[in-house]
């Protein structure tokens, strides 16, 4: 397994992100709004998580609607039409429906047909899992250009009476057009892992085949996201550190080579602890969790595009993307801009 990754790192052919886009719903929910809904305070939320506000989808919006908006921007920024795409991969933990896939709903929303489309379920790590899959499929010639979307609508699966979880999440989507690189830029290495033994620490237990929706599962609120927050916290710091170091090693780079560290935005304390563990100076660590909350798979593509729009990504910059999520899953990608 590791051997394969090393081959990838040394392989001269690589994939690159041609363009990016993102979308966050208009409605803003602040910590002060939350104070009126559950027994919490702005002070607690900011100190424990770093979150100040988050975007909330409207009642009519579903995950694929967010995905379509982000995708339209990514296509426009890449000067492409949807007909130029050969495959849609959509990462999400909050699908429109159990089936069909949200990727198929997004395909419909984009007004295209016959383009293959499927979902990736890897929790907050889904966007990086998608990038790794895109590399394989593009470099082996299966397809030329992939629309990779990370879309999440967590506010419809959190229990708004549970202060432990409802303050943490927001809704958003990010999208990237991925194709083969024709220069030195692109994905240099990746590291990805999962541990299903720890799945129960972060899950929606009801509504699947293990526990089909019934009056009992609804009464017991098993259709909502459940999380052992402090356990998730510990594993996240450890695994994000591991993934980052392994991915860097596979790329033949050192910590000092990193220009931008883009961690999944779950909690400012997780981000800070990971940055510290890796010895990356805070000014190289990107954060936007204060504005969006935890938007799961959307957090890395949004961060990338915000840095891009701020013109902070210079040609040749080394970017380390790092994520951890439900599963548990964790992954890191080292990328040359
Ligand atoms: N407001 C006020 N008090 C609160 C709130 C709140 N919103 N939430 C919890 N508390 C209380 C608890 O009830 C507890 O009170 P007690 O001591 O009287 O029992 C106290 O605060 C401390 O609770 P802890 O859970 O120990 O708090 P902790 O410091 O661990 O912070 C948090 C909780 C923010 C959830 C943290 O553990 C965390 O961020 N964990 C990681 C979450 C995460 O990364 N999820 C990502 C994956 S999401 C995905 O993949 C879809």
Short mmCIF file of C-alpha atoms and ligand atoms in Angstrom, two decimals:
data_model
loop_
_atom_site.label_atom_id
_atom_site.label_comp_id
_atom_site.label_asym_id
_atom_site.label_seq_id
_atom_site.Cartn_x
_atom_site.Cartn_y
_atom_site.Cartn_z
CA UNK A 1 0.00 0.00 0.00
CA UNK A 2 2.67 2.51 1.06
CA UNK A 3 4.85 1.32 -1.84
CA UNK A 4 2.10 2.32 -4.27
CA UNK A 5 1.96 5.80 -2.76
CA UNK A 6 5.70 6.22 -3.18
CA UNK A 7 5.43 5.28 -6.85
CA UNK A 8 2.75 7.94 -7.20
CA UNK A 9 4.95 10.55 -5.56
CA UNK A 10 7.80 9.90 -7.96
CA UNK A 11 5.59 9.66 -11.01
CA UNK A 12 6.14 12.70 -13.20
CA UNK A 13 2.59 12.71 -14.55
CA UNK A 14 0.24 14.37 -12.13
CA UNK A 15 -3.20 15.89 -11.85
CA UNK A 16 -3.93 19.56 -11.18
CA UNK A 17 -6.86 21.70 -10.16
CA UNK A 18 -7.81 23.76 -13.19
CA UNK A 19 -10.38 25.90 -11.40
CA UNK A 20 -12.43 26.17 -8.23
CA UNK A 21 -15.79 27.50 -7.05
CA UNK A 22 -17.86 27.52 -3.90
CA UNK A 23 -21.28 28.38 -2.60
CA UNK A 24 -22.61 29.07 0.87
CA UNK A 25 -26.31 29.78 1.46
CA UNK A 26 -27.27 33.38 2.16
CA UNK A 27 -28.81 32.93 5.59
CA UNK A 28 -26.37 33.58 8.44
CA UNK A 29 -26.86 32.10 11.91
CA UNK A 30 -24.72 33.80 14.55
CA UNK A 31 -23.76 32.58 18.00
CA UNK A 32 -26.10 35.22 19.40
CA UNK A 33 -28.97 33.67 17.42
CA UNK A 34 -28.01 30.28 18.92
CA UNK A 35 -28.10 31.71 22.44
CA UNK A 36 -31.86 32.15 21.88
CA UNK A 37 -32.28 28.55 20.75
CA UNK A 38 -30.25 26.43 23.22
CA UNK A 39 -28.46 26.86 26.54
CA UNK A 40 -25.18 28.18 25.14
CA UNK A 41 -23.20 31.41 24.84
CA UNK A 42 -21.15 33.20 22.23
CA UNK A 43 -18.23 33.06 24.67
CA UNK A 44 -18.43 29.23 25.04
CA UNK A 45 -18.71 28.64 21.30
CA UNK A 46 -15.86 31.01 20.38
CA UNK A 47 -13.53 29.73 23.10
CA UNK A 48 -14.19 26.02 22.51
CA UNK A 49 -14.53 26.02 18.72
CA UNK A 50 -13.52 29.35 17.15
CA UNK A 51 -16.88 29.57 15.36
CA UNK A 52 -18.70 32.93 15.27
CA UNK A 53 -21.31 32.33 12.58
CA UNK A 54 -22.35 29.79 9.98
CA UNK A 55 -24.49 29.68 6.83
CA UNK A 56 -27.77 27.79 6.88
CA UNK A 57 -29.59 26.41 3.84
CA UNK A 58 -33.24 27.30 3.28
CA UNK A 59 -35.98 24.72 3.77
CA UNK A 60 -36.22 24.18 0.01
CA UNK A 61 -32.50 23.68 -0.55
CA UNK A 62 -30.94 20.20 -0.66
CA UNK A 63 -27.26 19.23 -0.84
CA UNK A 64 -27.26 18.96 -4.65
CA UNK A 65 -28.57 22.54 -4.98
CA UNK A 66 -25.50 23.79 -3.11
CA UNK A 67 -23.32 21.51 -5.25
CA UNK A 68 -24.77 22.88 -8.49
CA UNK A 69 -24.07 26.49 -7.50
CA UNK A 70 -20.46 25.71 -6.52
CA UNK A 71 -19.97 23.70 -9.73
CA UNK A 72 -21.28 26.49 -11.97
CA UNK A 73 -18.66 28.80 -10.49
CA UNK A 74 -15.86 26.26 -10.87
CA UNK A 75 -16.83 25.72 -14.53
CA UNK A 76 -17.07 29.44 -15.21
CA UNK A 77 -13.70 30.09 -13.54
CA UNK A 78 -12.21 27.34 -15.73
CA UNK A 79 -13.88 28.82 -18.86
CA UNK A 80 -15.63 25.50 -19.37
CA UNK A 81 -19.15 24.27 -20.13
CA UNK A 82 -20.63 21.28 -18.37
CA UNK A 83 -20.28 19.30 -21.64
CA UNK A 84 -16.49 19.54 -21.14
CA UNK A 85 -16.72 17.32 -18.04
CA UNK A 86 -16.26 13.53 -18.34
CA UNK A 87 -17.19 12.50 -14.80
CA UNK A 88 -18.83 13.94 -11.67
CA UNK A 89 -17.60 12.78 -8.26
CA UNK A 90 -19.51 14.22 -5.31
CA UNK A 91 -18.34 13.79 -1.74
CA UNK A 92 -21.00 14.11 0.94
CA UNK A 93 -22.29 12.61 4.19
CA UNK A 94 -25.65 14.35 3.82
CA UNK A 95 -27.10 13.10 0.53
CA UNK A 96 -30.35 14.44 -0.97
CA UNK A 97 -31.71 10.87 -0.85
CA UNK A 98 -30.33 7.47 0.19
CA UNK A 99 -30.50 6.77 -3.53
CA UNK A 100 -30.12 7.93 -6.24
CA UNK A 101 -26.77 9.50 -5.49
CA UNK A 102 -26.47 13.23 -4.89
CA UNK A 103 -24.01 13.31 -7.81
CA UNK A 104 -26.87 12.24 -10.09
CA UNK A 105 -29.15 14.93 -8.66
CA UNK A 106 -26.37 17.48 -9.20
CA UNK A 107 -25.90 16.23 -12.76
CA UNK A 108 -29.61 16.88 -13.37
CA UNK A 109 -29.27 20.34 -11.79
CA UNK A 110 -26.34 21.15 -14.05
CA UNK A 111 -28.47 20.33 -17.06
CA UNK A 112 -26.33 17.57 -18.47
CA UNK A 113 -26.98 13.91 -19.00
CA UNK A 114 -25.10 10.69 -19.66
CA UNK A 115 -21.99 11.98 -17.86
CA UNK A 116 -21.18 9.29 -15.26
CA UNK A 117 -21.74 10.49 -11.71
CA UNK A 118 -21.32 8.93 -8.29
CA UNK A 119 -20.96 9.79 -4.61
CA UNK A 120 -18.05 9.28 -2.24
CA UNK A 121 -18.88 8.80 1.44
CA UNK A 122 -15.82 9.47 3.58
CA UNK A 123 -17.03 12.03 6.12
CA UNK A 124 -15.12 15.30 6.20
CA UNK A 125 -12.22 13.62 4.35
CA UNK A 126 -14.37 13.09 1.25
CA UNK A 127 -12.89 15.87 -0.88
CA UNK A 128 -9.34 14.54 -0.46
CA UNK A 129 -10.53 10.95 -1.08
CA UNK A 130 -12.12 12.31 -4.27
CA UNK A 131 -8.87 13.94 -5.37
CA UNK A 132 -6.99 10.69 -4.86
CA UNK A 133 -9.59 8.80 -6.92
CA UNK A 134 -9.44 11.50 -9.59
CA UNK A 135 -5.68 11.02 -9.89
CA UNK A 136 -6.07 7.30 -10.55
CA UNK A 137 -8.85 7.74 -13.08
CA UNK A 138 -7.23 10.56 -15.03
CA UNK A 139 -3.70 9.15 -15.10
CA UNK A 140 -4.87 5.71 -16.20
CA UNK A 141 -6.84 7.27 -19.04
CA UNK A 142 -10.37 6.44 -17.86
CA UNK A 143 -11.43 10.09 -18.16
CA UNK A 144 -9.79 13.42 -19.00
CA UNK A 145 -11.60 15.92 -16.83
CA UNK A 146 -13.45 15.47 -13.54
CA UNK A 147 -15.80 17.77 -11.68
CA UNK A 148 -15.08 17.02 -8.03
CA UNK A 149 -17.63 18.43 -5.58
CA UNK A 150 -17.67 18.49 -1.79
CA UNK A 151 -21.18 19.42 -0.66
CA UNK A 152 -22.68 19.22 2.81
CA UNK A 153 -25.94 20.25 4.38
CA UNK A 154 -25.38 19.25 7.97
CA UNK A 155 -27.88 21.64 9.51
CA UNK A 156 -30.72 19.36 8.39
CA UNK A 157 -29.27 16.37 10.26
CA UNK A 158 -28.26 18.01 13.53
CA UNK A 159 -30.53 17.99 16.53
CA UNK A 160 -31.32 21.64 17.17
CA UNK A 161 -32.05 20.80 20.81
CA UNK A 162 -28.57 19.31 21.37
CA UNK A 163 -26.14 22.10 22.25
CA UNK A 164 -23.21 19.66 22.04
CA UNK A 165 -23.56 19.42 18.27
CA UNK A 166 -25.90 22.06 16.83
CA UNK A 167 -23.47 24.94 17.37
CA UNK A 168 -20.71 23.30 15.32
CA UNK A 169 -21.92 22.92 11.77
CA UNK A 170 -22.82 24.96 8.70
CA UNK A 171 -23.89 24.34 5.10
CA UNK A 172 -21.77 24.89 1.98
CA UNK A 173 -20.32 23.32 -1.15
CA UNK A 174 -16.97 23.59 -2.93
CA UNK A 175 -16.10 22.31 -6.40
CA UNK A 176 -12.93 21.76 -8.42
CA UNK A 177 -12.30 20.91 -12.05
CA UNK A 178 -9.47 18.40 -12.17
CA UNK A 179 -7.39 17.39 -15.21
CA UNK A 180 -3.87 16.27 -16.07
CA UNK A 181 -1.18 18.83 -15.41
CA UNK A 182 1.00 19.98 -18.30
CA UNK A 183 3.73 21.49 -16.10
CA UNK A 184 5.31 21.04 -12.65
CA UNK A 185 2.16 22.02 -10.76
CA UNK A 186 -0.31 19.55 -9.29
CA UNK A 187 -0.69 16.75 -6.78
CA UNK A 188 2.68 15.51 -5.53
CA UNK A 189 1.62 12.84 -3.06
CA UNK A 190 -1.19 11.58 -0.89
CA UNK A 191 -1.76 9.49 2.19
CA UNK A 192 -5.17 8.04 3.05
CA UNK A 193 -6.46 5.76 5.77
CA UNK A 194 -9.64 4.65 7.54
CA UNK A 195 -10.59 2.87 10.76
CA UNK A 196 -14.14 1.52 10.81
CA UNK A 197 -13.70 0.26 14.38
CA UNK A 198 -14.29 3.81 15.57
CA UNK A 199 -17.34 4.50 13.41
CA UNK A 200 -19.73 4.83 16.34
CA UNK A 201 -17.94 7.89 17.72
CA UNK A 202 -19.40 10.03 14.94
CA UNK A 203 -22.46 8.84 13.05
CA UNK A 204 -26.13 9.11 12.18
CA UNK A 205 -27.21 5.72 13.57
CA UNK A 206 -30.78 5.61 12.22
CA UNK A 207 -32.25 5.62 8.74
CA UNK A 208 -29.97 3.03 7.12
CA UNK A 209 -30.31 -0.74 6.88
CA UNK A 210 -28.79 -1.31 10.33
CA UNK A 211 -31.61 0.64 11.94
CA UNK A 212 -34.29 1.50 9.38
CA UNK A 213 -36.40 4.57 10.09
CA UNK A 214 -39.32 3.67 12.36
CA UNK A 215 -41.44 5.48 14.94
CA UNK A 216 -38.94 4.16 17.53
CA UNK A 217 -35.80 5.52 15.80
CA UNK A 218 -37.49 8.87 15.35
CA UNK A 219 -38.70 8.97 18.96
CA UNK A 220 -35.16 8.18 20.10
CA UNK A 221 -33.78 10.85 17.74
CA UNK A 222 -31.46 8.37 16.06
CA UNK A 223 -31.87 10.15 12.72
CA UNK A 224 -29.71 13.00 14.01
CA UNK A 225 -25.92 13.31 13.99
CA UNK A 226 -24.38 11.90 17.16
CA UNK A 227 -20.83 12.53 18.26
CA UNK A 228 -18.49 11.88 21.17
CA UNK A 229 -16.86 15.28 20.69
CA UNK A 230 -13.83 14.90 22.94
CA UNK A 231 -12.99 11.45 21.50
CA UNK A 232 -13.26 12.80 17.95
CA UNK A 233 -11.04 15.69 18.99
CA UNK A 234 -8.22 13.43 20.25
CA UNK A 235 -8.24 11.17 17.19
CA UNK A 236 -8.45 14.13 14.81
CA UNK A 237 -5.29 15.78 16.17
CA UNK A 238 -3.34 12.52 16.12
CA UNK A 239 -4.45 11.35 12.68
CA UNK A 240 -4.20 14.71 10.94
CA UNK A 241 -0.64 14.97 12.23
CA UNK A 242 0.17 11.49 10.94
CA UNK A 243 -1.40 12.09 7.50
CA UNK A 244 0.37 15.41 7.03
CA UNK A 245 3.81 14.03 7.91
CA UNK A 246 3.40 10.89 5.78
CA UNK A 247 2.17 12.82 2.75
CA UNK A 248 5.08 15.28 3.03
CA UNK A 249 7.54 12.41 3.33
CA UNK A 250 6.10 10.74 0.23
CA UNK A 251 6.52 13.99 -1.68
CA UNK A 252 10.15 14.20 -0.51
CA UNK A 253 9.49 17.51 1.24
CA UNK A 254 10.06 18.93 4.72
CA UNK A 255 7.79 20.96 7.00
CA UNK A 256 9.73 24.12 6.12
CA UNK A 257 8.76 23.66 2.47
CA UNK A 258 5.08 24.24 3.23
CA UNK A 259 3.74 27.62 2.11
CA UNK A 260 0.10 27.00 3.01
CA UNK A 261 -1.38 24.45 5.40
CA UNK A 262 -5.09 23.91 4.76
CA UNK A 263 -6.56 21.71 7.48
CA UNK A 264 -10.18 20.58 7.57
CA UNK A 265 -12.03 23.23 9.56
CA UNK A 266 -13.64 21.32 12.45
CA UNK A 267 -12.49 23.28 15.46
CA UNK A 268 -9.88 26.03 15.92
CA UNK A 269 -8.30 24.06 18.76
CA UNK A 270 -7.88 20.99 16.52
CA UNK A 271 -6.34 23.22 13.83
CA UNK A 272 -3.98 24.90 16.30
CA UNK A 273 -2.99 21.63 17.96
CA UNK A 274 -2.26 20.04 14.57
CA UNK A 275 -0.28 23.08 13.40
CA UNK A 276 1.74 22.96 16.61
CA UNK A 277 2.35 19.22 16.31
CA UNK A 278 3.66 19.80 12.79
CA UNK A 279 5.59 22.90 13.80
CA UNK A 280 3.97 25.03 11.11
CA UNK A 281 3.90 28.77 11.90
CA UNK A 282 0.34 30.09 12.46
CA UNK A 283 0.59 32.54 9.54
CA UNK A 284 0.85 29.58 7.17
CA UNK A 285 -2.27 27.90 8.58
CA UNK A 286 -5.51 28.86 6.84
CA UNK A 287 -8.69 29.20 8.88
CA UNK A 288 -12.19 30.34 8.01
CA UNK A 289 -14.12 28.32 10.58
CA UNK A 290 -15.07 31.57 12.34
CA UNK A 291 -17.27 32.44 9.32
CA UNK A 292 -18.58 29.06 8.15
CA UNK A 293 -18.42 26.64 11.08
CA UNK A 294 -17.63 23.03 10.23
CA UNK A 295 -18.82 22.54 6.64
CA UNK A 296 -17.23 19.09 6.40
CA UNK A 297 -16.15 18.16 2.82
CA UNK A 298 -16.65 21.74 1.64
CA UNK A 299 -14.06 23.25 3.97
CA UNK A 300 -10.91 22.42 1.98
CA UNK A 301 -12.11 23.54 -1.49
CA UNK A 302 -13.57 26.74 0.00
CA UNK A 303 -10.30 27.49 1.80
CA UNK A 304 -8.30 26.89 -1.38
CA UNK A 305 -10.53 29.15 -3.44
CA UNK A 306 -10.53 31.90 -0.80
CA UNK A 307 -6.72 31.87 -0.77
CA UNK A 308 -6.78 31.89 -4.56
CA UNK A 309 -9.18 34.84 -4.69
CA UNK A 310 -7.02 36.71 -2.18
CA UNK A 311 -4.12 36.11 -4.64
CA UNK A 312 -2.11 34.41 -1.92
CA UNK A 313 -1.39 31.28 -3.96
CA UNK A 314 1.78 31.85 -5.99
CA UNK A 315 3.03 29.56 -8.73
CA UNK A 316 5.22 26.88 -7.16
CA UNK A 317 3.77 27.27 -3.64
CA UNK A 318 3.55 24.03 -1.68
CA UNK A 319 0.10 23.41 -0.18
CA UNK A 320 -0.60 20.73 2.37
CA UNK A 321 -4.27 19.74 2.67
CA UNK A 322 -5.22 17.60 5.65
CA UNK A 323 -8.55 16.15 6.80
CA UNK A 324 -10.22 13.86 9.31
CA UNK A 325 -13.83 12.74 9.45
CA UNK A 326 -16.53 10.19 10.14
CA UNK A 327 -15.52 6.60 9.51
CA UNK A 328 -13.03 7.41 10.88
CA UNK A 329 -11.21 8.48 7.75
CA UNK A 330 -8.15 10.68 7.38
CA UNK A 331 -6.01 11.85 4.49
CA UNK A 332 -3.51 14.45 3.39
CA UNK A 333 -2.53 15.69 -0.06
CA UNK A 334 0.66 17.60 -0.85
CA UNK A 335 0.16 19.87 -3.84
CA UNK A 336 2.34 22.25 -5.85
CA UNK A 337 0.34 25.29 -7.06
N1 LIG B 1 -22.63 25.62 25.04
C1 LIG B 1 -22.33 25.55 26.34
N2 LIG B 1 -21.86 24.46 26.95
C2 LIG B 1 -21.69 23.36 26.18
C3 LIG B 1 -22.00 23.34 24.82
C4 LIG B 1 -22.49 24.53 24.25
N3 LIG B 1 -22.79 24.62 22.94
N4 LIG B 1 -21.71 22.12 24.33
C5 LIG B 1 -21.24 21.39 25.36
N5 LIG B 1 -21.24 22.13 26.48
C6 LIG B 1 -20.83 21.73 27.82
C7 LIG B 1 -20.96 20.26 28.04
O1 LIG B 1 -22.27 19.92 28.38
C8 LIG B 1 -19.98 20.04 29.17
O2 LIG B 1 -20.62 20.44 30.34
P1 LIG B 1 -20.41 19.56 31.71
O3 LIG B 1 -18.93 19.63 31.99
O4 LIG B 1 -21.26 20.29 32.68
O5 LIG B 1 -20.88 18.20 31.36
C9 LIG B 1 -18.88 21.05 28.88
O6 LIG B 1 -19.46 22.02 27.98
C10 LIG B 1 -17.64 20.46 28.26
O7 LIG B 1 -18.02 19.56 27.23
P2 LIG B 1 -16.96 18.80 26.37
O8 LIG B 1 -17.67 17.96 25.33
O9 LIG B 1 -15.95 18.12 27.23
O10 LIG B 1 -16.25 20.03 25.63
P3 LIG B 1 -15.00 20.05 24.69
O11 LIG B 1 -14.00 20.97 25.23
O12 LIG B 1 -14.56 18.66 24.31
O13 LIG B 1 -15.59 20.72 23.37
C11 LIG B 1 -16.37 20.12 21.18
C12 LIG B 1 -16.65 20.11 22.68
C13 LIG B 1 -16.35 21.56 20.72
C14 LIG B 1 -17.48 19.37 20.48
C15 LIG B 1 -15.00 19.46 20.89
O14 LIG B 1 -14.89 18.26 21.57
C16 LIG B 1 -14.79 19.22 19.43
O15 LIG B 1 -14.65 20.13 18.65
N6 LIG B 1 -14.68 17.95 19.02
C17 LIG B 1 -14.43 17.60 17.63
C18 LIG B 1 -15.64 17.72 16.80
C19 LIG B 1 -15.26 17.45 15.38
O16 LIG B 1 -14.14 17.64 14.97
N7 LIG B 1 -16.15 16.99 14.54
C20 LIG B 1 -15.67 16.81 13.18
C21 LIG B 1 -16.21 15.81 12.42
S1 LIG B 1 -17.75 16.23 11.70
C22 LIG B 1 -17.97 15.21 10.36
O17 LIG B 1 -17.17 14.40 9.99
C23 LIG B 1 -19.30 15.34 9.63
#
